[in-house]
């Protein structure tokens, strides 16, 4: 169960290998990798700077991860989120969850990224041809997170 | 009390953090936001729409009726956009 | 858009890198990695042999992948499924989907593994202390696949 | 017509594939399964419960009322368990 907030890039293959090495109780791992897109809201994006709230970020990510572990039977969970300057194609975030059961791995990974998007204190500043602009929060992210609000973990197959 | 600003609240107000002496009538987060608006025109403009001003106290998200204590670390920021 | 049916192991990090290299329109990649568990139905499993139907396997996986591409706006999709003898902890299957939108990536990846489990002609033979036994299909897998039967792709944010 | 068997249908019947000359009254998959049962006691036992005998014709999943043509590749197998 790990949370990392870092400027550096991460190696998804190495993180997955570390998560599963020597463990034979894991039936499936679901991973989500978020990347910087070159387009947002119809405008081209040449770079992005991620600001965060050191201290609170780690605290929130750990709380979100603990919530996932309470809801689903997980062998392991990992969140890595970068900050600082990123370019299109760069990796921003990795969420990975391991469970004996694939539904638990899928749902908990989905839950983690949805909650992270509304609770972890990160803010994106995009560089566009029109200048820099702060990304606005999306209603669809609130809706995605709200789905999980009154729902217990589904532990089927 | 220490107040931190992030993202466009920081750039609009022009500082990342400030230490303020709260008057005794300010008892909760909502009162703090109203009082901060009186500090400068920049504060007033940045904090005008409270729907997009979120608050954390001691690094936890809180609603506007959350009470304040003298030693609290308070942060004001727009809705988060990470992930 | 790739389907591979192979005896050899695969490198998730390398597959992800190949999928995203030079592309800046992808907002997220969801991956699912299925692994051999050391326990199944309360019995310990020392090894597993995956039999398949060469020809039909590729055809079915390609059809399932085409269905996912028709339902969701995907930049890319990948399915790798192994056959032959595997041991606990070994990787069995990789499903990865890339999209501008994370919901599309999540749902299409989930769809692919659910459909694969009921349509791709693979059969597992487990070696247990009691001898070899063919794994029985699970009702929960049918139920998981049925969820997608009358549902269009959800293309939100 | 070529008939393929997989997984425990293969091990119970004892062959992975056989070529059969269908009598003219066998017109669909259901008829083929019934007719195959008459070939040997092993066939009869393996094919006894049609709920767990799935069929593909020319590498596509088909229901029991699917019609058969002389050149078809027919495969019989238990419910799949990959992934």
Tab-separated table of C-alpha atoms in Angstrom:
chain	number	residue	atom	x	y	z
A	1	UNK	CA	0.000	0.000	0.000
A	2	UNK	CA	1.959	2.949	-1.280
A	3	UNK	CA	1.436	6.612	-2.115
A	4	UNK	CA	4.121	8.622	-3.907
A	5	UNK	CA	3.974	12.301	-4.862
A	6	UNK	CA	6.954	13.135	-7.017
A	7	UNK	CA	8.364	15.355	-9.749
A	8	UNK	CA	10.075	12.397	-11.509
A	9	UNK	CA	8.511	10.086	-14.066
A	10	UNK	CA	7.606	6.507	-13.072
A	11	UNK	CA	8.073	3.104	-14.694
A	12	UNK	CA	4.736	1.279	-14.853
A	13	UNK	CA	6.329	-2.095	-15.661
A	14	UNK	CA	8.701	-1.847	-12.700
A	15	UNK	CA	5.896	-0.781	-10.342
A	16	UNK	CA	3.713	-3.683	-11.479
A	17	UNK	CA	6.598	-6.129	-11.069
A	18	UNK	CA	7.281	-4.837	-7.547
A	19	UNK	CA	3.606	-5.201	-6.704
A	20	UNK	CA	3.284	-8.815	-7.861
A	21	UNK	CA	6.779	-10.215	-7.236
A	22	UNK	CA	6.692	-13.333	-5.096
A	23	UNK	CA	2.946	-13.061	-4.540
A	24	UNK	CA	0.739	-15.898	-5.734
A	25	UNK	CA	-2.581	-14.855	-4.239
A	26	UNK	CA	-3.244	-12.061	-6.741
A	27	UNK	CA	-5.706	-12.954	-9.495
A	28	UNK	CA	-5.659	-9.608	-11.252
A	29	UNK	CA	-4.152	-6.143	-11.244
A	30	UNK	CA	-5.984	-3.171	-12.726
A	31	UNK	CA	-3.877	-0.148	-13.623
A	32	UNK	CA	-4.798	3.306	-14.816
A	33	UNK	CA	-2.209	5.635	-16.310
A	34	UNK	CA	-3.187	9.262	-16.883
A	35	UNK	CA	-1.295	11.144	-19.603
A	36	UNK	CA	-0.991	14.776	-20.697
A	37	UNK	CA	-3.096	15.418	-23.813
A	38	UNK	CA	-2.119	17.927	-26.469
A	39	UNK	CA	-5.690	19.216	-26.713
A	40	UNK	CA	-8.067	20.398	-24.008
A	41	UNK	CA	-11.324	22.275	-24.389
A	42	UNK	CA	-10.656	22.679	-28.105
A	43	UNK	CA	-7.296	24.373	-27.646
A	44	UNK	CA	-3.831	22.978	-28.170
A	45	UNK	CA	-1.731	22.508	-25.058
A	46	UNK	CA	2.052	22.750	-25.319
A	47	UNK	CA	2.814	22.097	-21.646
A	48	UNK	CA	1.192	21.755	-18.256
A	49	UNK	CA	2.323	22.615	-14.752
A	50	UNK	CA	0.856	20.707	-11.845
A	51	UNK	CA	0.747	22.590	-8.559
A	52	UNK	CA	-0.102	20.760	-5.365
A	53	UNK	CA	-0.399	21.256	-1.620
A	54	UNK	CA	2.530	19.373	-0.088
A	55	UNK	CA	1.482	17.534	3.025
A	56	UNK	CA	-2.227	17.619	2.297
A	57	UNK	CA	-1.699	15.753	-0.980
A	58	UNK	CA	-0.070	12.770	0.694
A	59	UNK	CA	-2.627	12.850	3.507
A	60	UNK	CA	-5.580	12.844	1.089
A	61	UNK	CA	-4.130	10.136	-1.148
A	62	UNK	CA	-3.463	7.935	1.878
A	63	UNK	CA	-7.019	8.480	3.109
A	64	UNK	CA	-8.452	7.623	-0.312
A	65	UNK	CA	-6.329	4.500	-0.494
A	66	UNK	CA	-7.384	3.439	3.009
A	67	UNK	CA	-11.013	3.883	1.941
A	68	UNK	CA	-10.428	1.605	-1.074
A	69	UNK	CA	-8.839	-1.037	1.130
A	70	UNK	CA	-11.809	-0.863	3.499
A	71	UNK	CA	-14.299	-1.310	0.653
A	72	UNK	CA	-12.602	-4.041	-1.391
A	73	UNK	CA	-10.445	-7.079	-0.540
A	74	UNK	CA	-7.131	-5.826	-1.935
A	75	UNK	CA	-3.740	-7.466	-1.861
A	76	UNK	CA	-2.089	-4.166	-2.680
A	77	UNK	CA	-2.752	-0.640	-3.909
A	78	UNK	CA	-0.463	2.017	-5.346
A	79	UNK	CA	-0.924	5.670	-6.249
A	80	UNK	CA	1.834	7.739	-7.878
A	81	UNK	CA	1.044	11.334	-8.823
A	82	UNK	CA	3.527	13.744	-10.377
A	83	UNK	CA	3.756	17.520	-9.987
A	84	UNK	CA	5.762	20.182	-11.795
A	85	UNK	CA	6.105	20.786	-15.513
A	86	UNK	CA	4.858	18.105	-17.937
A	87	UNK	CA	4.521	17.911	-21.703
A	88	UNK	CA	1.939	16.215	-23.940
A	89	UNK	CA	2.405	12.442	-23.795
A	90	UNK	CA	3.991	12.582	-20.331
A	91	UNK	CA	2.624	10.361	-17.578
A	92	UNK	CA	0.765	12.224	-14.792
A	93	UNK	CA	-0.671	9.565	-12.534
A	94	UNK	CA	-0.620	5.821	-11.934
A	95	UNK	CA	-3.227	3.966	-9.915
A	96	UNK	CA	-2.856	0.202	-9.502
A	97	UNK	CA	-4.875	-2.239	-7.406
A	98	UNK	CA	-4.277	-5.953	-6.919
A	99	UNK	CA	-6.869	-8.434	-5.716
A	100	UNK	CA	-7.717	-12.107	-5.834
A	101	UNK	CA	-10.831	-11.053	-7.790
A	102	UNK	CA	-10.939	-8.990	-10.954
A	103	UNK	CA	-14.119	-7.090	-10.099
A	104	UNK	CA	-12.522	-5.832	-6.888
A	105	UNK	CA	-9.390	-4.785	-8.787
A	106	UNK	CA	-11.419	-2.948	-11.443
A	107	UNK	CA	-13.806	-1.192	-9.105
A	108	UNK	CA	-11.197	-0.102	-6.577
A	109	UNK	CA	-8.903	1.277	-9.298
A	110	UNK	CA	-11.796	3.178	-10.852
A	111	UNK	CA	-12.858	4.445	-7.422
A	112	UNK	CA	-9.332	5.634	-6.612
A	113	UNK	CA	-8.920	7.710	-9.763
A	114	UNK	CA	-12.447	9.138	-9.480
A	115	UNK	CA	-11.949	10.163	-5.852
A	116	UNK	CA	-8.423	11.396	-6.455
A	117	UNK	CA	-9.790	13.728	-9.137
A	118	UNK	CA	-12.119	15.447	-6.670
A	119	UNK	CA	-10.181	15.192	-3.376
A	120	UNK	CA	-6.431	15.317	-4.026
A	121	UNK	CA	-5.192	18.940	-3.971
A	122	UNK	CA	-3.649	19.248	-7.437
A	123	UNK	CA	-4.249	22.076	-9.907
A	124	UNK	CA	-3.308	22.089	-13.583
A	125	UNK	CA	-1.991	25.174	-15.347
A	126	UNK	CA	-2.032	24.706	-19.134
A	127	UNK	CA	0.153	26.588	-21.603
A	128	UNK	CA	-1.832	27.308	-24.790
A	129	UNK	CA	-1.273	29.631	-27.788
A	130	UNK	CA	-3.522	32.116	-25.922
A	131	UNK	CA	-1.313	32.013	-22.843
A	132	UNK	CA	-1.498	30.173	-19.558
A	133	UNK	CA	-4.819	29.149	-18.055
A	134	UNK	CA	-5.890	27.227	-14.984
A	135	UNK	CA	-7.882	24.131	-15.857
A	136	UNK	CA	-11.454	24.266	-14.592
A	137	UNK	CA	-12.910	21.393	-12.623
A	138	UNK	CA	-15.371	19.283	-14.601
A	139	UNK	CA	-18.884	18.488	-13.433
A	140	UNK	CA	-18.383	15.036	-14.936
A	141	UNK	CA	-15.583	14.411	-12.408
A	142	UNK	CA	-17.887	15.309	-9.523
A	143	UNK	CA	-20.531	13.010	-10.978
A	144	UNK	CA	-18.015	10.196	-11.377
A	145	UNK	CA	-16.899	10.541	-7.758
A	146	UNK	CA	-20.468	10.817	-6.480
A	147	UNK	CA	-21.260	7.366	-7.879
A	148	UNK	CA	-19.061	5.851	-5.199
A	149	UNK	CA	-20.434	7.896	-2.306
A	150	UNK	CA	-23.151	5.527	-1.114
A	151	UNK	CA	-21.919	2.285	-2.518
A	152	UNK	CA	-20.195	-0.590	-0.825
A	153	UNK	CA	-17.496	-2.603	-2.492
A	154	UNK	CA	-18.746	-5.294	-4.792
A	155	UNK	CA	-16.884	-8.465	-4.023
A	156	UNK	CA	-18.138	-10.763	-6.727
A	157	UNK	CA	-15.956	-13.010	-8.871
B	1	UNK	CA	-3.389	32.123	11.837
B	2	UNK	CA	-1.649	30.934	8.663
B	3	UNK	CA	-3.655	31.137	5.430
B	4	UNK	CA	-2.395	29.459	2.238
B	5	UNK	CA	-3.598	30.143	-1.313
B	6	UNK	CA	-3.252	27.807	-4.286
B	7	UNK	CA	-3.650	27.936	-8.087
B	8	UNK	CA	-5.528	31.008	-9.368
B	9	UNK	CA	-6.386	32.145	-5.832
B	10	UNK	CA	-2.635	32.447	-5.282
B	11	UNK	CA	-1.961	34.272	-8.566
B	12	UNK	CA	-4.963	36.618	-8.173
B	13	UNK	CA	-4.192	37.538	-4.563
B	14	UNK	CA	-0.486	37.667	-5.337
B	15	UNK	CA	0.822	35.766	-2.322
B	16	UNK	CA	1.117	32.058	-1.551
B	17	UNK	CA	0.660	32.451	2.188
B	18	UNK	CA	-0.003	35.098	4.783
B	19	UNK	CA	-0.265	35.205	8.557
B	20	UNK	CA	-3.356	37.001	9.812
B	21	UNK	CA	-4.646	38.069	13.238
B	22	UNK	CA	-8.307	37.152	13.204
B	23	UNK	CA	-10.756	39.466	14.949
B	24	UNK	CA	-12.692	37.612	17.666
B	25	UNK	CA	-15.996	37.736	15.759
B	26	UNK	CA	-14.605	35.431	13.039
B	27	UNK	CA	-15.462	31.964	14.285
B	28	UNK	CA	-15.722	29.732	11.241
B	29	UNK	CA	-14.483	29.221	7.681
B	30	UNK	CA	-17.323	31.248	6.135
B	31	UNK	CA	-16.535	34.163	8.459
B	32	UNK	CA	-12.851	33.941	7.567
B	33	UNK	CA	-13.561	34.094	3.825
B	34	UNK	CA	-15.801	37.163	4.307
B	35	UNK	CA	-13.190	38.854	6.485
B	36	UNK	CA	-10.342	38.099	4.029
B	37	UNK	CA	-12.308	39.920	1.289
B	38	UNK	CA	-11.890	43.144	3.282
B	39	UNK	CA	-8.082	42.961	3.248
B	40	UNK	CA	-7.602	44.277	-0.320
B	41	UNK	CA	-9.385	44.668	-3.667
B	42	UNK	CA	-7.415	41.660	-4.932
B	43	UNK	CA	-8.687	39.535	-2.061
B	44	UNK	CA	-12.222	40.750	-2.721
B	45	UNK	CA	-12.039	39.878	-6.389
B	46	UNK	CA	-10.375	36.462	-5.919
B	47	UNK	CA	-12.851	35.424	-3.215
B	48	UNK	CA	-15.973	36.939	-4.830
B	49	UNK	CA	-17.544	33.626	-5.881
B	50	UNK	CA	-17.513	31.312	-2.877
B	51	UNK	CA	-18.788	28.413	-5.014
B	52	UNK	CA	-15.300	28.068	-6.465
B	53	UNK	CA	-13.403	28.764	-3.241
B	54	UNK	CA	-12.764	25.499	-1.424
B	55	UNK	CA	-11.242	25.345	2.047
B	56	UNK	CA	-9.068	22.894	3.927
B	57	UNK	CA	-8.333	23.199	7.636
B	58	UNK	CA	-5.297	21.314	8.877
B	59	UNK	CA	-5.132	19.632	5.467
B	60	UNK	CA	-8.673	18.243	5.528
B	61	UNK	CA	-11.495	19.423	3.241
B	62	UNK	CA	-14.095	21.268	5.341
B	63	UNK	CA	-17.424	23.026	4.739
B	64	UNK	CA	-17.902	26.762	5.379
B	65	UNK	CA	-19.500	26.182	8.788
B	66	UNK	CA	-16.362	24.459	10.091
B	67	UNK	CA	-15.163	26.234	13.302
B	68	UNK	CA	-11.675	27.743	13.474
B	69	UNK	CA	-9.080	27.533	16.205
B	70	UNK	CA	-6.103	29.900	16.564
B	71	UNK	CA	-3.415	27.375	15.610
B	72	UNK	CA	-5.207	26.089	12.460
B	73	UNK	CA	-3.508	25.903	9.061
B	74	UNK	CA	-6.162	27.135	6.626
B	75	UNK	CA	-5.844	26.726	2.848
B	76	UNK	CA	-8.065	28.306	0.188
B	77	UNK	CA	-8.083	26.918	-3.344
B	78	UNK	CA	-10.240	26.351	-6.426
B	79	UNK	CA	-11.834	22.930	-7.065
B	80	UNK	CA	-9.025	20.434	-7.616
B	81	UNK	CA	-8.065	19.315	-11.139
B	82	UNK	CA	-5.430	16.587	-10.741
B	83	UNK	CA	-5.420	13.011	-11.955
C	1	UNK	CA	-5.325	-2.458	-32.305
C	2	UNK	CA	-3.564	-5.710	-31.602
C	3	UNK	CA	-4.363	-9.271	-30.555
C	4	UNK	CA	-1.622	-11.709	-29.619
C	5	UNK	CA	-2.051	-15.340	-28.579
C	6	UNK	CA	1.275	-16.705	-27.429
C	7	UNK	CA	3.085	-19.170	-25.199
C	8	UNK	CA	5.699	-16.587	-24.127
C	9	UNK	CA	5.388	-14.113	-21.284
C	10	UNK	CA	4.788	-10.427	-22.040
C	11	UNK	CA	6.285	-7.183	-20.714
C	12	UNK	CA	3.484	-4.855	-19.575
C	13	UNK	CA	5.763	-1.807	-19.387
C	14	UNK	CA	7.042	-2.346	-22.929
C	15	UNK	CA	3.517	-2.895	-24.275
C	16	UNK	CA	2.273	0.284	-22.600
C	17	UNK	CA	5.243	2.259	-23.937
C	18	UNK	CA	4.604	0.959	-27.472
C	19	UNK	CA	0.948	1.931	-27.159
C	20	UNK	CA	1.568	5.507	-26.048
C	21	UNK	CA	4.885	6.342	-27.748
C	22	UNK	CA	4.647	9.489	-29.850
C	23	UNK	CA	0.912	9.835	-29.211
C	24	UNK	CA	-0.339	12.948	-27.468
C	25	UNK	CA	-4.093	12.483	-27.858
C	26	UNK	CA	-4.380	9.777	-25.181
C	27	UNK	CA	-5.709	10.976	-21.833
C	28	UNK	CA	-5.670	7.622	-20.106
C	29	UNK	CA	-4.796	3.963	-20.463
C	30	UNK	CA	-6.520	1.280	-18.410
C	31	UNK	CA	-4.753	-2.051	-18.140
C	32	UNK	CA	-5.791	-5.354	-16.628
C	33	UNK	CA	-3.279	-8.104	-15.958
C	34	UNK	CA	-4.605	-11.541	-15.020
C	35	UNK	CA	-2.303	-13.764	-12.962
C	36	UNK	CA	-2.265	-17.433	-11.939
C	37	UNK	CA	-3.382	-17.801	-8.313
C	38	UNK	CA	-2.040	-20.502	-6.024
C	39	UNK	CA	-5.521	-21.210	-4.711
C	40	UNK	CA	-8.766	-21.951	-6.511
C	41	UNK	CA	-12.010	-23.288	-5.084
C	42	UNK	CA	-10.320	-23.895	-1.736
C	43	UNK	CA	-7.565	-26.082	-3.185
C	44	UNK	CA	-3.941	-25.270	-3.783
C	45	UNK	CA	-2.846	-25.074	-7.398
C	46	UNK	CA	0.740	-25.912	-8.293
C	47	UNK	CA	0.442	-25.284	-12.040
C	48	UNK	CA	-2.078	-24.601	-14.775
C	49	UNK	CA	-2.218	-25.537	-18.430
C	50	UNK	CA	-4.182	-23.333	-20.792
C	51	UNK	CA	-5.577	-25.102	-23.840
C	52	UNK	CA	-7.051	-23.063	-26.664
C	53	UNK	CA	-8.548	-23.417	-30.125
C	54	UNK	CA	-5.984	-21.954	-32.532
C	55	UNK	CA	-7.638	-19.885	-35.207
C	56	UNK	CA	-10.909	-19.427	-33.374
C	57	UNK	CA	-9.121	-17.760	-30.453
C	58	UNK	CA	-7.624	-14.996	-32.607
C	59	UNK	CA	-10.899	-14.601	-34.497
C	60	UNK	CA	-12.926	-14.209	-31.298
C	61	UNK	CA	-10.455	-11.826	-29.675
C	62	UNK	CA	-10.409	-9.671	-32.813
C	63	UNK	CA	-14.207	-9.619	-32.884
C	64	UNK	CA	-14.381	-8.640	-29.201
C	65	UNK	CA	-11.824	-5.898	-29.773
C	66	UNK	CA	-13.734	-4.588	-32.798
C	67	UNK	CA	-16.868	-4.490	-30.643
C	68	UNK	CA	-15.050	-2.399	-28.011
C	69	UNK	CA	-13.808	0.007	-30.681
C	70	UNK	CA	-17.352	0.375	-32.008
C	71	UNK	CA	-18.733	1.130	-28.541
C	72	UNK	CA	-16.075	3.503	-27.192
C	73	UNK	CA	-13.834	6.164	-28.734
C	74	UNK	CA	-10.499	4.369	-28.398
C	75	UNK	CA	-7.073	5.447	-29.565
C	76	UNK	CA	-5.801	1.910	-29.196
C	77	UNK	CA	-6.598	-1.496	-27.740
C	78	UNK	CA	-4.440	-4.507	-27.011
C	79	UNK	CA	-5.158	-8.069	-25.915
C	80	UNK	CA	-2.414	-10.574	-25.160
C	81	UNK	CA	-3.433	-14.034	-23.932
C	82	UNK	CA	-1.021	-16.843	-23.152
C	83	UNK	CA	-1.522	-20.575	-23.511
C	84	UNK	CA	0.481	-23.589	-22.348
C	85	UNK	CA	1.852	-24.348	-18.893
C	86	UNK	CA	1.867	-21.563	-16.297
C	87	UNK	CA	2.725	-21.427	-12.603
C	88	UNK	CA	1.264	-19.388	-9.727
C	89	UNK	CA	2.262	-15.740	-10.088
C	90	UNK	CA	2.662	-16.043	-13.882
C	91	UNK	CA	0.895	-13.561	-16.121
C	92	UNK	CA	-1.999	-15.034	-18.153
C	93	UNK	CA	-3.620	-12.121	-19.931
C	94	UNK	CA	-3.153	-8.419	-20.605
C	95	UNK	CA	-5.938	-6.122	-21.761
C	96	UNK	CA	-5.114	-2.454	-22.358
C	97	UNK	CA	-7.261	0.325	-23.794
C	98	UNK	CA	-6.261	3.904	-24.533
C	99	UNK	CA	-8.668	6.816	-24.951
C	100	UNK	CA	-8.856	10.574	-24.667
C	101	UNK	CA	-11.341	9.963	-21.838
C	102	UNK	CA	-10.805	7.876	-18.746
C	103	UNK	CA	-14.356	6.524	-18.516
C	104	UNK	CA	-14.021	5.107	-22.037
C	105	UNK	CA	-10.682	3.529	-21.156
C	106	UNK	CA	-12.069	1.966	-17.962
C	107	UNK	CA	-15.295	0.676	-19.414
C	108	UNK	CA	-13.781	-0.743	-22.597
C	109	UNK	CA	-11.027	-2.538	-20.676
C	110	UNK	CA	-13.573	-3.996	-18.263
C	111	UNK	CA	-15.812	-4.990	-21.169
C	112	UNK	CA	-12.937	-6.704	-22.994
C	113	UNK	CA	-11.924	-8.898	-20.064
C	114	UNK	CA	-15.553	-9.749	-19.232
C	115	UNK	CA	-16.344	-10.734	-22.821
C	116	UNK	CA	-13.053	-12.532	-23.273
C	117	UNK	CA	-13.893	-14.693	-20.253
C	118	UNK	CA	-17.093	-15.950	-21.860
C	119	UNK	CA	-16.243	-15.921	-25.578
C	120	UNK	CA	-12.543	-16.652	-26.105
C	121	UNK	CA	-11.977	-20.425	-26.458
C	122	UNK	CA	-9.507	-21.078	-23.634
C	123	UNK	CA	-9.764	-23.842	-21.040
C	124	UNK	CA	-7.776	-24.102	-17.836
C	125	UNK	CA	-6.482	-27.398	-16.482
C	126	UNK	CA	-5.289	-27.044	-12.885
C	127	UNK	CA	-2.782	-29.289	-11.163
C	128	UNK	CA	-3.797	-29.778	-7.513
C	129	UNK	CA	-2.710	-32.234	-4.768
C	130	UNK	CA	-5.780	-34.285	-5.803
C	131	UNK	CA	-4.622	-34.463	-9.402
C	132	UNK	CA	-5.511	-32.513	-12.505
C	133	UNK	CA	-8.931	-30.959	-12.945
C	134	UNK	CA	-10.552	-28.804	-15.587
C	135	UNK	CA	-11.679	-25.447	-14.235
C	136	UNK	CA	-15.449	-25.007	-14.324
C	137	UNK	CA	-16.961	-21.872	-15.822
C	138	UNK	CA	-18.306	-19.457	-13.232
C	139	UNK	CA	-21.844	-18.080	-13.262
C	140	UNK	CA	-20.366	-14.792	-12.071
C	141	UNK	CA	-18.428	-14.546	-15.349
C	142	UNK	CA	-21.619	-14.986	-17.360
C	143	UNK	CA	-23.301	-12.349	-15.219
C	144	UNK	CA	-20.371	-9.960	-15.680
C	145	UNK	CA	-20.487	-10.379	-19.455
C	146	UNK	CA	-24.274	-10.049	-19.568
C	147	UNK	CA	-24.033	-6.559	-18.075
C	148	UNK	CA	-22.546	-5.351	-21.364
C	149	UNK	CA	-25.059	-7.060	-23.634
C	150	UNK	CA	-27.607	-4.268	-23.934
C	151	UNK	CA	-25.513	-1.311	-23.062
C	152	UNK	CA	-23.948	1.304	-25.253
C	153	UNK	CA	-20.566	2.805	-24.540
C	154	UNK	CA	-20.576	5.603	-22.040
C	155	UNK	CA	-18.545	8.418	-23.464
C	156	UNK	CA	-18.475	10.848	-20.595
C	157	UNK	CA	-15.321	12.677	-19.432
D	1	UNK	CA	-17.186	-33.230	-41.806
D	2	UNK	CA	-14.421	-32.461	-39.333
D	3	UNK	CA	-15.318	-32.457	-35.644
D	4	UNK	CA	-12.900	-31.085	-33.023
D	5	UNK	CA	-13.042	-31.659	-29.263
D	6	UNK	CA	-11.455	-29.497	-26.589
D	7	UNK	CA	-10.684	-29.662	-22.861
D	8	UNK	CA	-12.549	-32.438	-20.983
D	9	UNK	CA	-14.605	-33.338	-24.067
D	10	UNK	CA	-11.299	-34.202	-25.734
D	11	UNK	CA	-9.971	-36.181	-22.774
D	12	UNK	CA	-13.265	-38.029	-22.188
D	13	UNK	CA	-13.785	-38.967	-25.833
D	14	UNK	CA	-10.096	-39.682	-26.236
D	15	UNK	CA	-9.482	-37.929	-29.551
D	16	UNK	CA	-8.859	-34.284	-30.439
D	17	UNK	CA	-10.496	-34.516	-33.863
D	18	UNK	CA	-12.333	-36.949	-36.052
D	19	UNK	CA	-13.767	-36.877	-39.552
D	20	UNK	CA	-17.332	-38.121	-39.778
D	21	UNK	CA	-19.764	-38.882	-42.596
D	22	UNK	CA	-23.044	-37.401	-41.463
D	23	UNK	CA	-26.245	-39.259	-42.339
D	24	UNK	CA	-28.579	-37.043	-44.375
D	25	UNK	CA	-31.122	-36.699	-41.537
D	26	UNK	CA	-28.621	-34.719	-39.433
D	27	UNK	CA	-29.255	-31.126	-40.433
D	28	UNK	CA	-28.219	-28.987	-37.489
D	29	UNK	CA	-25.885	-28.785	-34.503
D	30	UNK	CA	-28.394	-30.366	-32.124
D	31	UNK	CA	-28.824	-33.298	-34.519
D	32	UNK	CA	-25.045	-33.695	-34.795
D	33	UNK	CA	-24.595	-33.841	-31.012
D	34	UNK	CA	-27.341	-36.490	-30.728
D	35	UNK	CA	-25.816	-38.522	-33.558
D	36	UNK	CA	-22.273	-38.270	-32.121
D	37	UNK	CA	-23.570	-39.855	-28.886
D	38	UNK	CA	-24.287	-43.048	-30.829
D	39	UNK	CA	-20.675	-43.448	-31.962
D	40	UNK	CA	-19.330	-44.932	-28.713
D	41	UNK	CA	-20.058	-45.157	-24.967
D	42	UNK	CA	-17.343	-42.521	-24.430
D	43	UNK	CA	-19.081	-40.139	-26.802
D	44	UNK	CA	-22.386	-40.814	-25.084
D	45	UNK	CA	-20.937	-40.093	-21.645
D	46	UNK	CA	-19.009	-36.984	-22.683
D	47	UNK	CA	-21.981	-35.478	-24.491
D	48	UNK	CA	-24.649	-36.542	-21.977
D	49	UNK	CA	-25.301	-33.053	-20.562
D	50	UNK	CA	-25.818	-30.701	-23.472
D	51	UNK	CA	-25.920	-27.686	-21.100
D	52	UNK	CA	-22.143	-27.930	-20.802
D	53	UNK	CA	-21.459	-28.823	-24.439
D	54	UNK	CA	-20.879	-25.637	-26.432
D	55	UNK	CA	-20.487	-25.634	-30.203
D	56	UNK	CA	-18.639	-23.498	-32.725
D	57	UNK	CA	-19.137	-23.808	-36.478
D	58	UNK	CA	-16.364	-22.378	-38.601
D	59	UNK	CA	-14.902	-20.840	-35.427
D	60	UNK	CA	-18.025	-18.932	-34.447
D	61	UNK	CA	-20.159	-19.699	-31.386
D	62	UNK	CA	-23.546	-21.057	-32.548
D	63	UNK	CA	-26.780	-22.280	-30.928
D	64	UNK	CA	-28.006	-25.877	-31.290
D	65	UNK	CA	-30.454	-24.954	-34.073
D	66	UNK	CA	-27.631	-23.715	-36.291
D	67	UNK	CA	-27.774	-25.528	-39.690
D	68	UNK	CA	-24.796	-27.574	-40.877
D	69	UNK	CA	-23.141	-27.674	-44.304
D	70	UNK	CA	-20.846	-30.499	-45.516
D	71	UNK	CA	-17.627	-28.406	-45.460
D	72	UNK	CA	-18.133	-27.000	-41.945
D	73	UNK	CA	-15.488	-27.175	-39.230
D	74	UNK	CA	-17.401	-28.067	-36.076
D	75	UNK	CA	-15.899	-27.813	-32.591
D	76	UNK	CA	-17.408	-29.106	-29.343
D	77	UNK	CA	-16.138	-27.832	-26.010
D	78	UNK	CA	-17.124	-27.026	-22.439
D	79	UNK	CA	-17.887	-23.432	-21.402
D	80	UNK	CA	-14.684	-21.423	-21.795
D	81	UNK	CA	-12.538	-20.561	-18.772
D	82	UNK	CA	-9.772	-18.283	-20.010
D	83	UNK	CA	-8.813	-14.783	-18.974
